[in-house]
XYZ file of C-alpha atoms in Angstrom:
403
model
C 29.374 27.629 -81.927
C 27.912 28.209 -78.460
C 28.823 31.343 -76.462
C 32.167 30.902 -74.696
C 32.759 34.086 -72.707
C 32.245 34.470 -68.964
C 32.271 37.763 -67.077
C 33.466 37.315 -63.492
C 32.285 39.894 -60.953
C 33.590 40.349 -57.422
C 31.350 42.985 -55.852
C 32.490 44.649 -52.642
C 30.689 47.265 -50.594
C 32.276 50.104 -52.573
C 34.066 48.312 -55.404
C 33.641 45.917 -58.316
C 36.509 43.821 -59.645
C 35.881 42.160 -62.981
C 37.441 39.925 -65.599
C 36.136 38.783 -68.955
C 37.447 35.384 -70.042
C 37.098 33.223 -73.143
C 36.679 29.686 -71.872
C 37.746 28.083 -75.143
C 41.333 28.670 -74.055
C 40.861 30.304 -70.612
C 42.316 33.532 -71.975
C 41.590 36.914 -70.415
C 40.006 39.433 -72.737
C 39.734 42.316 -70.251
C 40.280 43.036 -66.556
C 39.365 45.994 -64.429
C 38.337 47.579 -61.164
C 35.781 50.160 -60.094
C 36.504 51.582 -56.662
C 35.160 54.222 -54.287
C 31.603 53.672 -55.547
C 29.256 56.285 -54.082
C 31.936 58.982 -53.888
C 32.711 61.973 -56.077
C 36.186 60.544 -56.685
C 35.149 57.092 -57.951
C 37.723 55.483 -60.245
C 37.461 52.947 -63.056
C 40.591 51.184 -64.266
C 40.176 49.010 -67.379
C 42.757 46.953 -69.268
C 41.718 45.495 -72.666
C 44.025 42.478 -72.856
C 42.537 41.069 -76.067
C 43.596 44.085 -78.114
C 46.810 44.782 -76.243
C 45.800 48.416 -75.829
C 46.985 50.386 -72.818
C 45.056 50.586 -69.557
C 42.360 53.255 -69.480
C 41.503 55.118 -66.272
C 38.497 57.282 -65.531
C 37.744 59.316 -62.408
C 34.404 60.866 -61.460
C 31.213 60.234 -59.533
C 29.782 56.690 -59.776
C 26.656 56.706 -57.639
C 26.019 53.004 -57.100
C 26.710 49.467 -58.325
C 24.253 49.829 -61.211
C 26.158 52.865 -62.461
C 29.419 50.985 -61.922
C 28.337 47.997 -64.033
C 27.020 50.305 -66.731
C 30.415 52.017 -66.799
C 32.127 48.628 -67.027
C 29.798 47.639 -69.857
C 30.624 50.876 -71.698
C 34.360 50.168 -71.453
C 33.887 46.601 -72.666
C 31.732 47.869 -75.537
C 34.572 50.160 -76.657
C 36.603 46.984 -77.124
C 33.814 45.110 -78.894
C 33.219 42.996 -75.786
C 30.042 44.542 -74.344
C 27.519 42.909 -72.048
C 25.091 42.706 -74.989
C 27.489 40.448 -76.906
C 25.923 37.136 -78.055
C 29.231 35.487 -77.170
C 28.681 36.107 -73.448
C 27.570 32.785 -71.950
C 27.110 33.767 -68.299
C 28.115 36.075 -65.482
C 29.882 34.411 -62.546
C 29.659 36.069 -59.147
C 31.916 35.570 -56.176
C 29.725 35.110 -53.103
C 31.595 34.912 -49.828
C 29.183 32.911 -47.678
C 27.034 30.017 -48.843
C 26.538 28.344 -45.473
C 25.867 24.590 -45.434
C 23.283 24.843 -48.183
C 25.448 25.780 -51.174
C 28.063 23.129 -51.829
C 28.692 23.901 -55.502
C 28.211 26.685 -58.058
C 24.534 27.556 -58.407
C 22.419 29.302 -61.044
C 20.776 32.229 -59.287
C 16.995 32.393 -58.926
C 14.714 34.010 -56.353
C 15.178 31.148 -53.871
C 18.968 31.391 -54.139
C 18.867 35.149 -53.608
C 16.678 34.672 -50.548
C 19.088 32.136 -49.028
C 22.131 34.352 -49.656
C 20.206 37.169 -47.979
C 19.358 34.887 -45.043
C 23.092 34.334 -44.546
C 23.844 38.049 -44.113
C 24.093 37.749 -40.291
C 27.130 35.455 -40.670
C 28.671 37.563 -43.462
C 27.487 41.135 -42.830
C 30.380 42.794 -44.679
C 30.340 40.666 -47.817
C 27.013 39.037 -48.694
C 25.066 42.334 -49.012
C 27.581 43.628 -51.569
C 27.599 40.284 -53.398
C 23.794 40.427 -53.590
C 23.896 43.953 -54.965
C 26.262 42.838 -57.721
C 24.026 39.925 -58.677
C 20.831 41.973 -58.746
C 22.480 44.730 -60.764
C 23.789 42.234 -63.329
C 20.357 40.600 -63.502
C 18.792 43.957 -64.317
C 21.293 44.600 -67.096
C 21.083 41.104 -68.619
C 17.928 39.350 -67.346
C 18.199 36.747 -70.130
C 21.678 35.614 -69.085
C 22.511 32.901 -66.495
C 23.862 34.457 -63.307
C 25.953 31.908 -61.396
C 26.967 32.228 -57.740
C 30.304 30.639 -56.829
C 30.740 30.444 -53.073
C 33.957 30.939 -51.085
C 32.691 28.434 -48.547
C 31.635 25.671 -50.957
C 34.989 23.876 -51.212
C 35.054 23.470 -47.444
C 31.604 21.882 -47.117
C 33.270 18.469 -47.455
C 34.756 18.856 -43.964
C 33.543 16.123 -41.606
C 31.401 17.203 -38.679
C 34.332 16.490 -36.360
C 36.213 19.346 -38.045
C 33.287 21.649 -38.788
C 31.552 21.756 -35.400
C 32.593 23.841 -32.441
C 32.361 22.220 -29.023
C 29.395 24.271 -27.807
C 25.779 23.386 -27.097
C 24.451 21.750 -30.264
C 20.988 23.350 -30.179
C 22.442 26.824 -29.698
C 24.940 26.258 -32.506
C 22.296 25.004 -34.922
C 19.833 27.768 -34.083
C 22.396 30.459 -34.872
C 24.242 28.584 -37.653
C 27.451 28.535 -35.646
C 29.999 26.200 -37.206
C 33.241 26.375 -39.139
C 32.615 27.297 -42.766
C 36.041 28.327 -44.054
C 36.812 30.864 -46.775
C 39.159 31.411 -49.761
C 37.558 28.230 -51.091
C 37.982 29.051 -54.788
C 41.694 29.604 -54.179
C 42.119 26.383 -52.190
C 40.230 24.424 -54.866
C 42.302 25.879 -57.708
C 45.666 25.538 -55.963
C 45.104 21.981 -54.733
C 44.240 20.870 -58.288
C 47.116 22.829 -59.820
C 49.502 21.240 -57.314
C 48.341 17.755 -58.308
C 48.904 18.688 -61.955
C 52.397 19.940 -61.099
C 53.120 16.509 -59.599
C 51.638 14.846 -62.712
C 48.956 13.177 -60.616
C 45.166 13.241 -60.432
C 43.692 15.375 -57.611
C 42.079 12.300 -56.061
C 45.525 10.742 -55.669
C 47.145 13.648 -53.814
C 47.055 15.002 -50.239
C 47.956 18.696 -50.113
C 48.339 21.327 -47.416
C 47.419 24.624 -49.076
C 48.686 27.860 -47.497
C 46.856 30.904 -48.875
C 48.928 33.748 -47.461
C 47.802 37.268 -48.324
C 46.529 40.119 -46.171
C 43.856 37.567 -45.322
C 45.371 34.135 -44.751
C 44.087 30.592 -44.442
C 45.314 27.013 -44.521
C 43.541 23.881 -45.658
C 44.088 20.136 -45.506
C 42.968 18.581 -48.809
C 42.696 14.806 -49.021
C 42.186 13.427 -52.504
C 40.757 16.693 -53.818
C 38.351 17.196 -50.898
C 38.849 19.636 -48.037
C 38.905 17.905 -44.651
C 39.927 20.894 -42.522
C 40.585 24.602 -42.863
C 41.773 27.355 -40.555
C 39.058 30.008 -40.962
C 35.792 29.335 -39.164
C 32.382 30.970 -38.751
C 34.069 34.120 -40.069
C 37.443 34.868 -41.673
C 38.806 35.928 -38.254
C 39.838 32.460 -37.043
C 43.141 30.773 -37.794
C 46.447 32.205 -38.982
C 47.919 35.589 -38.044
C 46.886 37.938 -40.861
C 47.564 41.471 -42.001
C 45.014 43.086 -39.681
C 43.213 40.083 -38.114
C 44.297 38.333 -34.942
C 43.510 34.762 -35.941
C 43.247 32.217 -33.113
C 43.104 33.438 -29.541
C 41.380 32.662 -26.242
C 37.696 33.694 -26.661
C 37.771 34.981 -23.071
C 39.930 37.879 -24.288
C 36.666 39.353 -25.608
C 34.978 39.078 -22.207
C 38.052 40.582 -20.540
C 38.133 43.559 -22.918
C 34.424 44.168 -22.322
C 34.426 43.755 -18.540
C 37.836 45.121 -17.617
C 38.679 47.270 -20.621
C 35.207 48.771 -20.929
C 35.177 48.221 -24.669
C 31.949 47.799 -26.629
C 31.300 44.798 -28.889
C 31.789 47.005 -31.961
C 35.111 48.314 -30.620
C 36.338 44.777 -29.962
C 35.181 43.702 -33.422
C 37.178 46.552 -34.979
C 40.219 45.740 -32.827
C 40.333 42.062 -33.772
C 39.509 42.471 -37.464
C 41.210 45.738 -38.396
C 43.802 46.601 -35.759
C 45.338 43.226 -34.906
C 47.533 40.705 -36.700
C 50.736 42.110 -38.142
C 49.550 45.721 -38.061
C 48.660 45.387 -34.383
C 51.975 43.783 -33.540
C 54.313 46.157 -35.369
C 52.301 48.838 -37.179
C 52.783 47.349 -40.673
C 50.783 44.727 -42.543
C 52.966 44.651 -45.658
C 55.391 41.731 -45.400
C 57.907 43.512 -47.638
C 58.060 46.449 -45.230
C 58.295 44.117 -42.241
C 61.236 42.273 -43.819
C 62.927 45.613 -44.588
C 62.551 46.646 -40.957
C 63.917 43.296 -39.778
C 66.988 43.784 -41.973
C 67.506 47.116 -40.185
C 67.337 45.430 -36.774
C 63.767 46.395 -35.816
C 62.786 44.177 -32.866
C 59.031 44.782 -33.111
C 59.039 43.740 -36.754
C 61.094 40.654 -35.890
C 58.660 39.646 -33.154
C 55.668 40.130 -35.455
C 57.338 37.931 -38.073
C 58.181 35.276 -35.483
C 54.584 35.169 -34.201
C 53.301 34.934 -37.785
C 55.640 32.029 -38.558
C 54.965 30.244 -35.266
C 51.205 30.146 -35.973
C 51.793 29.074 -39.565
C 54.110 26.259 -38.522
C 51.553 25.020 -35.965
C 48.926 24.690 -38.694
C 51.306 22.896 -41.049
C 52.062 20.368 -38.321
C 48.405 20.011 -37.357
C 47.273 19.400 -40.927
C 50.104 16.955 -41.487
C 48.640 15.004 -38.539
C 45.073 15.331 -39.901
C 46.080 14.002 -43.329
C 48.482 11.324 -42.080
C 50.275 11.280 -45.427
C 51.208 14.493 -47.219
C 52.292 14.662 -50.855
C 52.777 18.412 -51.088
C 52.669 21.734 -49.288
C 51.620 24.563 -51.599
C 52.185 28.274 -50.930
C 49.936 30.779 -52.715
C 48.553 34.366 -52.705
C 50.552 37.581 -52.322
C 52.828 36.601 -49.436
C 52.906 32.889 -50.217
C 53.905 33.482 -53.830
C 56.418 36.279 -53.294
C 57.956 36.115 -49.801
C 60.769 33.554 -49.929
C 61.781 34.204 -46.269
C 58.249 33.265 -45.129
C 58.344 29.970 -47.012
C 61.807 29.147 -45.705
C 60.986 30.018 -42.079
C 57.626 28.209 -42.107
C 59.250 24.876 -42.954
C 62.528 25.290 -41.071
C 62.984 22.481 -38.568
C 60.410 20.207 -40.221
C 62.963 18.127 -42.101
C 61.974 15.004 -40.164
C 58.524 15.340 -41.757
C 60.136 15.348 -45.195
C 59.635 19.100 -45.619
C 62.738 20.711 -47.097
C 63.184 23.900 -49.120
C 65.982 24.287 -51.669
C 67.414 27.763 -51.026
C 68.249 28.459 -54.673
C 64.880 27.305 -56.002
C 63.087 29.241 -53.254
C 64.831 32.462 -54.253
C 63.608 32.274 -57.868
C 60.735 34.606 -58.826
C 58.358 33.220 -61.448
C 54.730 33.474 -62.523
C 54.287 29.744 -63.140
C 53.680 26.918 -60.650
C 57.016 25.506 -59.515
C 58.648 23.193 -57.009
C 61.039 24.672 -54.463
C 61.913 21.385 -52.743
C 65.083 19.502 -53.710
C 64.877 16.617 -56.173
C 63.835 13.415 -54.436
C 62.235 15.175 -51.440
C 59.714 12.997 -49.619
C 57.144 15.822 -49.661
C 56.974 18.284 -52.529
C 56.992 21.975 -51.629
C 55.365 24.113 -54.299
C 54.656 27.742 -55.089
C 51.407 27.915 -57.055
C 50.044 31.317 -58.117
C 46.345 31.336 -57.338
C 43.730 32.272 -59.921
C 40.377 32.708 -58.225
C 38.812 34.474 -61.201
C 39.709 31.611 -63.532
C 38.315 29.150 -60.978
C 35.028 31.098 -60.798
C 34.847 31.297 -64.598
C 35.621 27.592 -64.972
C 32.947 26.566 -62.488
C 30.441 28.984 -64.018
C 31.025 27.813 -67.583
C 30.918 24.130 -66.641
C 27.554 24.600 -64.951
C 26.094 26.546 -67.888
C 27.327 23.930 -70.375
C 25.907 21.156 -68.203
C 22.500 22.845 -68.153
C 22.501 23.752 -71.859
């Protein structure tokens, strides 16, 4: 029997999230997180799901990503699941930015590494860390396929009319300025899972996917292919997010520089880390915002209203882009858990066939479910996302195809 396990790595600048899956049944064998890499107080949290043992935590100095992956390997080895296992088929890596070039999962070689590195200017916070994770894993298991799965890949099917900004074409092409979109593995997984929930094939379904977490994005998916998405050159564009502003007049940047005397770096920090919900009311946790609203907090109420207004605009816009909509699917932390957000986002859209059943919306569950009333013209779904499973699935399929 051929190897069936895939290790999924999501390498951040100071963290590594990981999951080990058995693709024979898509079961999780172990999950974990290494955080604060490079500090004296680094922490490793490991849960061996296959054995049912309790979570193990370790705190101490982890100097770099190589040390982090070695620590992960040691924990997996304790469970009989080490990186040297012959049952490990591949390592799948989340890579945030693949540009126009990478439209599908790709086995990593020197040329792939060079292209990911060339994309660093459009993903300076993410691609360097993703590269470090890949190179570290290569060093530990040079004989094993390393597969890059790109956040942007699902959105490369957007037509040029949706992907291009209305600026000088030569300038845009020279600096790779276009709309790439992000959260692609989530949008791919959720759009397919929504079709399955409706007992239809993905190619027969048009879905508006709303990935609402601290980072948030929307996509219009026609027949399994993305035709528009809210994030652009970077994850800053689009919806109001936890700390990001989303859409705004670009001239605000010029105004802050010329009139406010702010530097480019200060404006970057403002728009990415001090805006969105936290900029509007001081909180980026939707649960806390709802608690404050219940207590009559006007700033929290305004922040919520702005968040919903932007979300509703995108739902309407993507309804127009698709022409016919079979389902709207909510996913990620806020989308899966915040019933008031789902209710408010679709309130007043009954003429478009979008209706939420209050009782179904109030139910908490871990499985995909419909929250629209029976017979609704457009299904409204809550679909828990599973980006790690999507990365593992794409990785394993590619390895099997090349075997």
